[in-house]
Coordinates of C-alpha atoms in Angstrom, one line a residue:
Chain A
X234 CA -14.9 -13.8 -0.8
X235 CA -14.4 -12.3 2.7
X236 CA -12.7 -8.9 3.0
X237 CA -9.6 -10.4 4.3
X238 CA -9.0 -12.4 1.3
X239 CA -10.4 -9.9 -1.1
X240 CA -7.7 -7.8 -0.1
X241 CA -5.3 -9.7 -0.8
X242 CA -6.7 -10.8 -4.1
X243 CA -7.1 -7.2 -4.9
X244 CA -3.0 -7.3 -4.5
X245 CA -2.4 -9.9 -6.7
X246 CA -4.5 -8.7 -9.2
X247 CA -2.5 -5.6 -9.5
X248 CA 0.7 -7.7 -10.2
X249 CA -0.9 -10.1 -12.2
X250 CA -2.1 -7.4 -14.3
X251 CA 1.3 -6.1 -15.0
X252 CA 2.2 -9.8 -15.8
X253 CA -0.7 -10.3 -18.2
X254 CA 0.5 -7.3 -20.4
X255 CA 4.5 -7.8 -20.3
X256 CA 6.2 -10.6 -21.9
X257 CA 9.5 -9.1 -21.4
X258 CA 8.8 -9.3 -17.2
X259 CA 7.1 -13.2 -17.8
X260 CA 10.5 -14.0 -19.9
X261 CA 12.3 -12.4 -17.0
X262 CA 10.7 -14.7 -14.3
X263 CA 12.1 -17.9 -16.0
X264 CA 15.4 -16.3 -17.7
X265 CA 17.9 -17.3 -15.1
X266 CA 16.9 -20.6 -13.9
X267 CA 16.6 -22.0 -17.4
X268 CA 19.9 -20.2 -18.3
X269 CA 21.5 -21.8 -14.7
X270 CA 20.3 -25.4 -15.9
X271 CA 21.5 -25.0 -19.3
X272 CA 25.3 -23.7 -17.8
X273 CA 24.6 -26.7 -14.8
X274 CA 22.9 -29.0 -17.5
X275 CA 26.3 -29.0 -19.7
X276 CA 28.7 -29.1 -16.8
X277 CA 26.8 -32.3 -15.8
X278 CA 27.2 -34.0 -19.0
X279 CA 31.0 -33.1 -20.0
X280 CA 31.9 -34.4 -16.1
X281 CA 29.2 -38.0 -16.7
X282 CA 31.3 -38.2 -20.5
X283 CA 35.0 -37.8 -19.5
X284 CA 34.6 -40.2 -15.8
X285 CA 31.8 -42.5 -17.4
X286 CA 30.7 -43.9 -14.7
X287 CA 27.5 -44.0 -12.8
X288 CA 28.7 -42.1 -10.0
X289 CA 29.2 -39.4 -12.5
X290 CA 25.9 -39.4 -13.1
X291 CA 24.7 -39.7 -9.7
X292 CA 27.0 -37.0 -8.7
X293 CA 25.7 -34.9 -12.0
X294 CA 22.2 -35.9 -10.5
X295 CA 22.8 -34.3 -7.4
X296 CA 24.4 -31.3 -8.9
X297 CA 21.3 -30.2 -10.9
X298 CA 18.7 -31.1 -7.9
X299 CA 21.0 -28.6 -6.2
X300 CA 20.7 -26.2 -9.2
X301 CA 16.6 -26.5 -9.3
X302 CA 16.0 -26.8 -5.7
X303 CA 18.1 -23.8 -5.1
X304 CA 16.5 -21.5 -7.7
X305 CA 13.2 -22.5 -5.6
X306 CA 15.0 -20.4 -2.5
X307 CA 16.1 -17.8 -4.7
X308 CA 12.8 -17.0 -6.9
X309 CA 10.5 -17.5 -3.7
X310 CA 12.7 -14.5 -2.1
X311 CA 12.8 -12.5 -4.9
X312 CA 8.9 -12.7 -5.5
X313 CA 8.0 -11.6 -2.4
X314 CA 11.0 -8.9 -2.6
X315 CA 10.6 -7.2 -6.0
X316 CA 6.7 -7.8 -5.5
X317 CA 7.0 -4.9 -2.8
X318 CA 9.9 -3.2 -4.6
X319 CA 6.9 -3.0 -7.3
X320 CA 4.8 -0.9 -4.9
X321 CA 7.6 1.2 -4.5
X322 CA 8.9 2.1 -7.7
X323 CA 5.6 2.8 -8.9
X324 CA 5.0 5.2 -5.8
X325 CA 2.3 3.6 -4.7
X326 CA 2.9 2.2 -1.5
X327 CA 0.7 5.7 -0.2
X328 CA -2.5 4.1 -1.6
X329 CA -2.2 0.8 -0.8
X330 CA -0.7 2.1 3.1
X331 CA -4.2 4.2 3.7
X332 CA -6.3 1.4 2.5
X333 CA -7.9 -1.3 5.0
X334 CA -5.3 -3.6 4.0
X335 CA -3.7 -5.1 6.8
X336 CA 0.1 -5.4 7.2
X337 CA -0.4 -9.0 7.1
X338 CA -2.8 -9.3 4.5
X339 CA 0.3 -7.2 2.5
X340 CA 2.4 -10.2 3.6
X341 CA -0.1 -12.4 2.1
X342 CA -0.7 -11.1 -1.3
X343 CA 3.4 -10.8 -0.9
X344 CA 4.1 -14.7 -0.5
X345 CA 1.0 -15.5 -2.9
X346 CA 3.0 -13.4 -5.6
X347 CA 6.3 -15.6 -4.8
X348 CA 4.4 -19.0 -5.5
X349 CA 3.1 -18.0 -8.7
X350 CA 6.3 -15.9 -9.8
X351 CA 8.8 -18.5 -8.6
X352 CA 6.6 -21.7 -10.5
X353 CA 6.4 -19.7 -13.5
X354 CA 10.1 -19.4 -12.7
X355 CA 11.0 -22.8 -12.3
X356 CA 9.0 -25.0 -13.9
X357 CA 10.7 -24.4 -17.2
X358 CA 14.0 -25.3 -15.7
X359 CA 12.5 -28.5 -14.3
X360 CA 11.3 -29.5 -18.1
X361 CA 14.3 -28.2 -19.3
X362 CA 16.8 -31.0 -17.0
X363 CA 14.2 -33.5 -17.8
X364 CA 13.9 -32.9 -21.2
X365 CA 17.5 -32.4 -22.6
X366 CA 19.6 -33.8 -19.4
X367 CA 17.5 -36.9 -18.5
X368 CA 17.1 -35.5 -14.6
X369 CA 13.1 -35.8 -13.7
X370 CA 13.2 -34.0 -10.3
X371 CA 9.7 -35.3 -9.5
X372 CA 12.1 -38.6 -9.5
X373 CA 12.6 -37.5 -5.5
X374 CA 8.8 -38.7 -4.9
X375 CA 6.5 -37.0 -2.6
X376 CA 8.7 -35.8 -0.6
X377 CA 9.6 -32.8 -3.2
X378 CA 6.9 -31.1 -1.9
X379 CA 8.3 -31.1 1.5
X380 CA 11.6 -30.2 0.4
X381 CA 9.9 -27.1 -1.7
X382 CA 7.8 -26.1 1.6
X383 CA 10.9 -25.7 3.1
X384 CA 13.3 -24.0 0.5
X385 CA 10.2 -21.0 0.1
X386 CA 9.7 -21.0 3.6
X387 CA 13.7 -20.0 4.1
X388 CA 12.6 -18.0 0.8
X389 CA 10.1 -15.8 2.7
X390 CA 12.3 -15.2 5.8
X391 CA 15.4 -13.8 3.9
X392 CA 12.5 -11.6 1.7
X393 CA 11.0 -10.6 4.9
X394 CA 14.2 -9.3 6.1
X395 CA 14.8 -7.7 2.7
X396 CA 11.4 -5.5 3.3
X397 CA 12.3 -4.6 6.5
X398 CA 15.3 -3.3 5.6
X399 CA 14.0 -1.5 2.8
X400 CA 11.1 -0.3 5.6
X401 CA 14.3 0.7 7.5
X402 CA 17.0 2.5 5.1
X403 CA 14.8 3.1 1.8
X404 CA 15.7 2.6 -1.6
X405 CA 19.1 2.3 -0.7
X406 CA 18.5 -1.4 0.4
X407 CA 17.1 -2.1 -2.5
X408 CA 20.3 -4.2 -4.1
X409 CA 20.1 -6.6 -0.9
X410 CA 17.2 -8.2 -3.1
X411 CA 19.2 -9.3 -5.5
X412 CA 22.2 -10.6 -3.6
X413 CA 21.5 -11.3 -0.4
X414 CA 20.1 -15.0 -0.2
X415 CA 23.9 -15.7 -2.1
X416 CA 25.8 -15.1 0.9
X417 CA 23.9 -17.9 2.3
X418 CA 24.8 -20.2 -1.0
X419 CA 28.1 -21.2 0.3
X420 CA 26.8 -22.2 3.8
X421 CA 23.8 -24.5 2.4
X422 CA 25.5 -26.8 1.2
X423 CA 23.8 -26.9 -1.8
X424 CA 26.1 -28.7 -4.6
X425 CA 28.5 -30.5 -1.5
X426 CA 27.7 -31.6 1.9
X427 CA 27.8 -29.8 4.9
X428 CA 30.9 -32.0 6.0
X429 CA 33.3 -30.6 3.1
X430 CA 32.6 -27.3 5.0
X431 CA 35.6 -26.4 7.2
X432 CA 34.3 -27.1 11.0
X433 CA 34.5 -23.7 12.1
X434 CA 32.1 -22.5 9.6
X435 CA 29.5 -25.8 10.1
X436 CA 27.6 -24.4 12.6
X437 CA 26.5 -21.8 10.0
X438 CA 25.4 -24.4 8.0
X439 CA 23.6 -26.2 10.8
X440 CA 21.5 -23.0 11.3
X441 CA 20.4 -22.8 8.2
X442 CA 17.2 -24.7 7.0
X443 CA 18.3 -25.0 3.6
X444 CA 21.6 -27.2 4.2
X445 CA 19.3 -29.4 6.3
X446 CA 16.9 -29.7 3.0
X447 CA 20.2 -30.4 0.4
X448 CA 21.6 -32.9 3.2
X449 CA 18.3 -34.6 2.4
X450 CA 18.1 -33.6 -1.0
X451 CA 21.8 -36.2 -1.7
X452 CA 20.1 -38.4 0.9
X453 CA 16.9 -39.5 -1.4
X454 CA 19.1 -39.0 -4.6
X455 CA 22.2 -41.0 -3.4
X456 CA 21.3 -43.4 -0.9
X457 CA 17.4 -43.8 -1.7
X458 CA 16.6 -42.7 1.8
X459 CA 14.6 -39.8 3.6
X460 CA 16.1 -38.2 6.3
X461 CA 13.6 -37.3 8.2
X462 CA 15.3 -36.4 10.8
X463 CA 16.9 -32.9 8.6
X464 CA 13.5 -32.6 7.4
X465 CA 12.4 -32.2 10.7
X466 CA 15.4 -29.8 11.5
X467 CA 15.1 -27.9 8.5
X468 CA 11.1 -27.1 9.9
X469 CA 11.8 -26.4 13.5
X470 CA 14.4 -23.8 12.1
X471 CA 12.2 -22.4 9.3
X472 CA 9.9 -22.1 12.0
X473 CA 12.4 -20.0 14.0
X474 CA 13.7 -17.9 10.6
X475 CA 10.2 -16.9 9.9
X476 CA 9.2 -15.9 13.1
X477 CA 12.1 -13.7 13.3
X478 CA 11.2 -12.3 10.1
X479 CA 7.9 -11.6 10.9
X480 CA 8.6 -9.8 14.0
X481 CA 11.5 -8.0 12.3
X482 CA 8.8 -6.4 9.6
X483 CA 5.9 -5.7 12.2
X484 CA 8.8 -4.0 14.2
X485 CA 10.0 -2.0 11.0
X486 CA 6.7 -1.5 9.4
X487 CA 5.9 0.5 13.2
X488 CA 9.0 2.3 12.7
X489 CA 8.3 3.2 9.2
X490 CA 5.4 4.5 10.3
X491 CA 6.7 6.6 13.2
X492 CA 9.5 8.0 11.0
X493 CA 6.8 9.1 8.6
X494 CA 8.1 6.6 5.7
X495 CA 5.3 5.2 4.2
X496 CA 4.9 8.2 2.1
X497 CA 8.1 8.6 1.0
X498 CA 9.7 5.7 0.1
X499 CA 11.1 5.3 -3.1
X500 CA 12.2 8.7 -3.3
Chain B
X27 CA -36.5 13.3 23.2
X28 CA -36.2 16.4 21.5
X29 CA -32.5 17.8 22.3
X30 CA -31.3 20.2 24.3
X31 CA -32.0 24.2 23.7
X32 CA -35.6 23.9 22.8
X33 CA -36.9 27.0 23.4
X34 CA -39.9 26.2 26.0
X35 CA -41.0 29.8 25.7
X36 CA -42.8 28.8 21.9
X37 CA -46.4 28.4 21.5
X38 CA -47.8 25.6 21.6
X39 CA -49.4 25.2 18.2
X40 CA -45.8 26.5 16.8
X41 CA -43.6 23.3 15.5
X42 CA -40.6 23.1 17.5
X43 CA -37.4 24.0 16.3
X44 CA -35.9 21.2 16.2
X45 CA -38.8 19.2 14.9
X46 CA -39.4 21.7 11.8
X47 CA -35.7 20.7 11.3
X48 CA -36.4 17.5 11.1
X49 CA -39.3 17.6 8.8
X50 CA -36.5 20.1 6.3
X51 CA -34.6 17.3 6.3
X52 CA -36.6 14.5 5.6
X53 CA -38.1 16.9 2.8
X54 CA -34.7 17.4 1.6
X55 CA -34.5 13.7 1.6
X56 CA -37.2 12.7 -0.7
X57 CA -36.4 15.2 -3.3
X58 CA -32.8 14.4 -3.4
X59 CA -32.7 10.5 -2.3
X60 CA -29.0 10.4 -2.3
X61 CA -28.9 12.7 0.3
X62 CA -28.5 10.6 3.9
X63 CA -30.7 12.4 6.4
X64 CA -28.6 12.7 8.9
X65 CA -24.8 10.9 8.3
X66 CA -23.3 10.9 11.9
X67 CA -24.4 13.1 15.5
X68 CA -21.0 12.9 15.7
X69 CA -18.1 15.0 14.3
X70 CA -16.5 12.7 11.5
X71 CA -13.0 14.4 12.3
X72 CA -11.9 14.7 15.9
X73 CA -8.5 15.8 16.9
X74 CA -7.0 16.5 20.3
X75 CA -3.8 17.8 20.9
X76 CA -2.0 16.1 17.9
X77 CA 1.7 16.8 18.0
X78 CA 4.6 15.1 15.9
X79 CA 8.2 15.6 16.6
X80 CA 11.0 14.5 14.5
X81 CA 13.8 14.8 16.5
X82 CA 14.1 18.3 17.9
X83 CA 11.9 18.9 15.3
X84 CA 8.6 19.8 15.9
X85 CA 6.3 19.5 12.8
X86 CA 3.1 19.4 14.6
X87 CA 2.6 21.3 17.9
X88 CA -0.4 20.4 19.9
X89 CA -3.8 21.0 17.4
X90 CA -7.0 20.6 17.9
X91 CA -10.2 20.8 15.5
X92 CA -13.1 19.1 14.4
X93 CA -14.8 18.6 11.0
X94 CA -18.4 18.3 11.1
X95 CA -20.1 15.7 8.9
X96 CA -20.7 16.9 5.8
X97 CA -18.1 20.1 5.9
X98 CA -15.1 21.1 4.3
X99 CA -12.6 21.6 6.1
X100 CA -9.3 23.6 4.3
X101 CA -5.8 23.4 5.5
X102 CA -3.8 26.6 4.9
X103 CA -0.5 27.0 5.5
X104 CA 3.1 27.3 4.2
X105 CA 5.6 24.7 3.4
X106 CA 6.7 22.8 6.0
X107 CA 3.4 24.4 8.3
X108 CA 2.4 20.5 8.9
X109 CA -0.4 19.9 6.8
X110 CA 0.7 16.7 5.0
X111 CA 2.1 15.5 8.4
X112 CA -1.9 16.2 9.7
X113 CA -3.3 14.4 7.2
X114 CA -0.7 11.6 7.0
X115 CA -1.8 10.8 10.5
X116 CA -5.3 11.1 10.5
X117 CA -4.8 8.0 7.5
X118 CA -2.6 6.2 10.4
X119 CA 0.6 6.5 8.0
X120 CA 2.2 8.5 10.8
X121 CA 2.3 8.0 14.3
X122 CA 1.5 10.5 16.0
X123 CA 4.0 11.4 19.1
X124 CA 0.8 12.4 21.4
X125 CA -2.7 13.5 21.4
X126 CA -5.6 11.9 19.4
X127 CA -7.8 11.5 16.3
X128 CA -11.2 10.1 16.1
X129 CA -12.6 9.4 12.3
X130 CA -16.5 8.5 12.4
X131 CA -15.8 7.4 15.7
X132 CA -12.9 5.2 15.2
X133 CA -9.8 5.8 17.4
X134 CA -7.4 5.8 14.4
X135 CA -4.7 4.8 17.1
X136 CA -6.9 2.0 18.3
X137 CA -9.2 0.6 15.2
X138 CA -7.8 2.5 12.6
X139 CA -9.0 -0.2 10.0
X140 CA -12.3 0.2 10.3
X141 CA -11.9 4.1 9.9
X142 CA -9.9 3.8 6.5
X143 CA -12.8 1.2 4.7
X144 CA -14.4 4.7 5.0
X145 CA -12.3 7.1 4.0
X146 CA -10.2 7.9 1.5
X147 CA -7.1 10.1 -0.2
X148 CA -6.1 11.8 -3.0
X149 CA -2.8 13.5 -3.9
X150 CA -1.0 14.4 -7.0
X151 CA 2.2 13.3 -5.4
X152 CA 1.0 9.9 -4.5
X153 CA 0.9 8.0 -8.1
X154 CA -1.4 4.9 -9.3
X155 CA 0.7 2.0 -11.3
X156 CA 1.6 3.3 -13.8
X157 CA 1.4 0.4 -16.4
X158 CA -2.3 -1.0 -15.3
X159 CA -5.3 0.5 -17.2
X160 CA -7.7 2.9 -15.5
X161 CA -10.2 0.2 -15.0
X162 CA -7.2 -2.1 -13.6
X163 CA -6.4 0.1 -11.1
X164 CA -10.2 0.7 -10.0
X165 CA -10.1 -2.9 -9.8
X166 CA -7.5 -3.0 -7.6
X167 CA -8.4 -0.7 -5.1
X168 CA -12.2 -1.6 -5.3
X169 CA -11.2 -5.2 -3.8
X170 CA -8.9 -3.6 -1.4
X171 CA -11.5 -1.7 -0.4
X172 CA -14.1 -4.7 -0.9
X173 CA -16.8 -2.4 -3.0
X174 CA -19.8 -4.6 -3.4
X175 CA -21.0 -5.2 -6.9
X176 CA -17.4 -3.1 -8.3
X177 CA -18.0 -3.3 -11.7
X178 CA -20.9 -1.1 -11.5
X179 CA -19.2 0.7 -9.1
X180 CA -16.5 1.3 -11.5
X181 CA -18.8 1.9 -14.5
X182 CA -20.4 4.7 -12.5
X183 CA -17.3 6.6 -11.3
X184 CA -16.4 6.3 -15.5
X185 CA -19.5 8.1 -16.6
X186 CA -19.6 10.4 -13.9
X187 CA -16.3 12.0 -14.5
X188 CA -16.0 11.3 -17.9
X189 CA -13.3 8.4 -17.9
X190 CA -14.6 6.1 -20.3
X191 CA -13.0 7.1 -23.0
X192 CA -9.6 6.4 -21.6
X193 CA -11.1 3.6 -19.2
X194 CA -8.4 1.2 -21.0
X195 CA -5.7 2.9 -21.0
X196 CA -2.6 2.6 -18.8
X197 CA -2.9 5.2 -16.2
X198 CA 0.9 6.4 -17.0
X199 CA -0.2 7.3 -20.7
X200 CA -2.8 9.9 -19.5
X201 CA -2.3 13.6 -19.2
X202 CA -2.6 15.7 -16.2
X203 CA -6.1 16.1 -15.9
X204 CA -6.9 12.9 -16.7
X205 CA -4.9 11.5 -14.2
X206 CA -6.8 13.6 -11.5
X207 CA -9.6 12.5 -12.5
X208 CA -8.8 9.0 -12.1
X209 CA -7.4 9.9 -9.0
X210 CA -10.5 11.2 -8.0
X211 CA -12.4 8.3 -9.2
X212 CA -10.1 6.2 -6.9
X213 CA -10.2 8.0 -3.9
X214 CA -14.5 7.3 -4.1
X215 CA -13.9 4.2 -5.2
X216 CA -15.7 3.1 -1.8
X217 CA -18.4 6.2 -1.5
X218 CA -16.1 7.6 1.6
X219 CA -17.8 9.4 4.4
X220 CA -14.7 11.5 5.1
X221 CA -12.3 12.6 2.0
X222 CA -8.8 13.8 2.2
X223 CA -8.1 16.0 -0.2
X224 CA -4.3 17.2 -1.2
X225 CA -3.9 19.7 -3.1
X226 CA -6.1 17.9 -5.6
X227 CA -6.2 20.6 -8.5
X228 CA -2.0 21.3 -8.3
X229 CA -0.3 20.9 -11.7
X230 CA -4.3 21.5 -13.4
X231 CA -4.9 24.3 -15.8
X232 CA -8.0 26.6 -14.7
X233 CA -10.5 24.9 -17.0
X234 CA -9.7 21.5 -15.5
X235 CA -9.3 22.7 -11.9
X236 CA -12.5 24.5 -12.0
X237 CA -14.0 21.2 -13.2
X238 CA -12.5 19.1 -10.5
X239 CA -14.0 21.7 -7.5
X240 CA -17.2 22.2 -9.4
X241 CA -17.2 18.1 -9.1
X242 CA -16.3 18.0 -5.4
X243 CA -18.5 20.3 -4.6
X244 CA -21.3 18.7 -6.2
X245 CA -20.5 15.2 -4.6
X246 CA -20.2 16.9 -1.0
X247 CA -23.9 18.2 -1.7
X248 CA -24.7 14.8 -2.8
X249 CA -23.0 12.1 -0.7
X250 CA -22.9 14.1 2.7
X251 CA -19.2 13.4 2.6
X252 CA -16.7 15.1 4.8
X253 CA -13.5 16.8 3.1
X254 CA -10.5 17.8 4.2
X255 CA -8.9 20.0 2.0
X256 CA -4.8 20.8 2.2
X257 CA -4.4 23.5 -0.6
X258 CA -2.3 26.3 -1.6
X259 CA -4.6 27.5 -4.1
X260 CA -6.3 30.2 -1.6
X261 CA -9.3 30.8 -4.3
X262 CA -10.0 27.0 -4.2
X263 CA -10.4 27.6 -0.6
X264 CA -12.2 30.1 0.0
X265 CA -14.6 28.6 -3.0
X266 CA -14.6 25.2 -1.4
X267 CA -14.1 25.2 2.5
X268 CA -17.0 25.8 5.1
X269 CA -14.1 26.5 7.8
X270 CA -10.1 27.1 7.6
X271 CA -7.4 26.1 9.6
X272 CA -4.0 28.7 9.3
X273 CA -1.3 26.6 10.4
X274 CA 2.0 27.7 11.0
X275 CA 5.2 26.1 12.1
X276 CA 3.0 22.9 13.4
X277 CA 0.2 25.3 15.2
X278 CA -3.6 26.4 14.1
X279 CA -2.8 30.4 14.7
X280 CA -5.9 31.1 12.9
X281 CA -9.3 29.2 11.8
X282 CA -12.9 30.9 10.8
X283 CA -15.1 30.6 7.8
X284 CA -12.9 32.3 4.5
X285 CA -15.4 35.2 4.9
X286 CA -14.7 35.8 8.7
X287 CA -11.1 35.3 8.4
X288 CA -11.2 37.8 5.2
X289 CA -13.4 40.3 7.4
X290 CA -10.8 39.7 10.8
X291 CA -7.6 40.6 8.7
X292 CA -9.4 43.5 6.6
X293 CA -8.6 41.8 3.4
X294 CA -9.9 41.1 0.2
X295 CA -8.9 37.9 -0.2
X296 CA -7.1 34.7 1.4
X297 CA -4.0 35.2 -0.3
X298 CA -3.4 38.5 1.7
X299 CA -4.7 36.8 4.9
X300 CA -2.2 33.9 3.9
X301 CA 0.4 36.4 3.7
X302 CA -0.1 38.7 6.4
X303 CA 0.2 35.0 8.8
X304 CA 2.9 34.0 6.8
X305 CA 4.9 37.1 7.3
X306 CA 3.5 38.0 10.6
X307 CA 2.5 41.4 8.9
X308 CA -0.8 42.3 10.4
X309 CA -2.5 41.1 13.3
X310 CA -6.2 40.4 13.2
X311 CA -8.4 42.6 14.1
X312 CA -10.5 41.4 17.3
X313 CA -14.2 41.0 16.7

């Protein structure tokens, strides 16, 4: 292994560690999204048994791809969020700060952290649609995977901005974890299209790589068609989003260090 | 070349000075094979004019000092003199707002990554997670530090400061002492060249805090390492530290050896010296 990616390892080792030995965190990862599906799951069904018809079921399709694909934004923010919040409430952020680890290696064993914690998050969801509400999301095809790149991508940026705020106001940022990415929710069209959005408020929505990922989402799901075209939106933003991010960090995590913050967060 | 300040006036059959230095050394050497002959020329430590302002606050006023290889170096001052602000830049966690610091000859502005694989810290105030083992948390910071072979590394630190009876336990579950120790075994996790040291026996009953300095002390004679030292424990100090620096209110208004400074200020011990600069009660005395 090189330095670099021992590093990082040496990061996720310390999580996964804390994973190994806590069911209660483990149960946690997966807790909401399967209880989202089941509340989504049964909402589905009573709407596909009173209108019996197959658009019912298309539409009840749509609503728990929405419900899955969405917890994939959600649980790939809050892994790379609560990851550092981690470091912080255990004080620790002085060790790891005065070690060779680079800021970006940090980011690294960060985003790592997300994938695992937002799989583990997921996956039981996915079985759990499959398995009790006949929706396979693998159904989409390939392009899933694209759709997922995406939807962690816009993840990471939001997370990103979580740290730096957190690198910027302390502790007291800390609930922005939890809720921010939900005041996006409305504008990502992710249960209705971007059109049912009043037009002042589209633009929003256009800005945003996850509505471009949902608009395709209903596309494949609906029509049987990839848009390619708001796949290829919802990158050139994500590239945008995360290069704001990014420089938003590095520019706090200089700050941090001029204020003399390192040491003390979490107090 | 031999260096400069041999004395030409010796006879010729005499070993030079700096040759019979030398020869001690290598000597030295072969009894104690731990013992690097010569670490650095350089000073691991330098700092030039290092100030930090907050605001209209100025925490740190323009030092200066160096820390030889191998020395101990002790921080003295009051709260709020600027000794964590000092050592939280020479670890590049704080930016300093002018002046500079070299670690083993790494401009920690510059290339402070390659300074930091060689150093390391230890404070009581700065926790390890809580809920990983003492051989988890090794773990961890051995990769972070990418120790070669660490699970010998790790296995070594255990039996030399007695951990291994607690190796598997979470670090939160440990008491006081223990959990220096382990700090301890952190911070040389990666066989530093230059330690930082604070207040590494606070909270310690005597027993265990003469333990921990008898360690330290034995390690500095061992590895060659460089310590600074940030204390308020003035007999630790004065045990410990080859030179002091007095700061007060950001400035070094005093440094010396703990015997010179003792023999400046007339005093029997550092606490008095501590409090005759603390209080500006007695001036010392010129040489």
């Amino acid at each position: 292994m090189t330095g670099g990616v021992r590093r990082v390892w040496g990061l996720m080792y310390r999580h996964l560690a804390l994973y190994r030995r806590s069911w209660p965190r483990l149960l946690e990862l997966c807790y909401w999204p399967v209880l989202q599906m089941c509340i989504w799951g049964f909402t589905a069904s009573f709407l596909a048994m009173r209108m019996g018809t197959s658009a019912a079921a298309t539409a009840g399709a749509a609503l728990l791809g929405g419900v899955l694909l969405w917890e994939v934004t959600l649980r790939s923010q809050m892994g790379v969020s609560i990851s550092f919040m981690e470091e912080m409430w255990s004080r620790n952020l002085g060790h790891v700060f005065v070690s060779p680890l680079r800021p970006w290696e940090l980011v690294a064993a960060l985003l790592g952290m997300s994938i695992i914690r937002m799989t583990i998050g997921v996956l039981p969801a996915i079985l759990l649609a499959w398995a009790f509400y006949a929706f396979n999301l693998f159904a989409l095809g390939p392009v899933l995977v694209l759709f997922f790149i995406n939807l962690m991508i816009m993840g990471w940026a939001v997370a990103l901005g979580v740290v730096s705020l957190i690198l910027r106001h302390g502790s007291g940022a800390e609930a922005l974890a939890w809720g921010i990415l939900f005041g996006l929710a409305p504008f990502s069209a992710v249960f209705y299209p971007v059109s049912v959005l009043p037009a002042a408020v589209r633009p929003i929505a256009w800005v945003l790589p996850t509505s471009h990922v949902f608009e395709g989402m209903r596309g494949v799901l609906l029509e049987g068609v990839v848009h390619w075209d708001q796949l290829a939106m919802a990158f050139g933003l994500n590239v945008v989003w995360i290069g704001a991010a990014a420089l938003l960090f590095a520019h706090q995590f200089r700050q941090a260090r001029v204020r003399g913050a390192l040491l003390s967060m979490g107090e | 070349m031999p260096p400069s300040g041999t004395d030409s006036r010796q006879g010729r059959n005499e070993l030079p000075r700096w040759q019979f230095r030398v020869a001690a050394l290598r000597l030295y050497a072969l009894v104690s094979p731990r013992v690097p002959l010569i670490r650095s020329p350089m000073d691991a430590i330098r700092v030039q004019g290092l100030t930090k302002r907050y605001g209209d606050v100025l925490a740190v006023d323009g030092i200066s000092f160096t820390a030889p290889a191998g020395s101990t170096i002790g921080l003295l001052g009051g709260n709020g003199a600027g000794k964590t602000t000092t050592i939280s830049m020479l670890l590049g966690l704080l930016l300093p707002t002018s002046g500079s610091i070299h670690v083993l000859g790494h401009d920690i502005a510059r290339d402070r990554f390659a300074a930091l694989a060689r150093m390391n810290f230890s404070s009581p105030y700065v926790s390890l997670p809580a809920r990983l083992t003492v051989a988890e948390n090794l773990r961890v910071y051995g990769h972070l530090y990418t120790v070669p072979h660490l699970e010998r590394r790790i296995a070594e630190l255990a039996a030399d400061l007695a951990l291994e009876d607690f190796i598997h336990r979470p670090a939160g579950q440990l008491s006081a002492g223990q959990k220096t120790r382990v700090a301890l075994a952190k911070s040389l996790i990666n066989s530093p060249d230059v330690l930082l040291l604070d207040e590494p026996t606070a909270s310690l009953d005597p027993d265990t805090g003469d333990w921990v300095r008898s360690w330290l002390e034995r390690y500095r004679a061992q590895s060659g390492c460089t310590i600074l030292l940030a204390s308020h424990n003035m007999a630790e100090v004065h045990r410990m530290c080859t030179d002091v620096l007095m700061l007060k209110k950001g400035r070094i208004v005093d440094h010396g050896t703990p015997d010179a400074l003792l023999e400046r200020y007339g005093r029997e011990d550092l606490e008095e010296v501590f409090l005759d600069i603390a209080r500006d009660r007695r001036q010392a005395v010129p040489a």
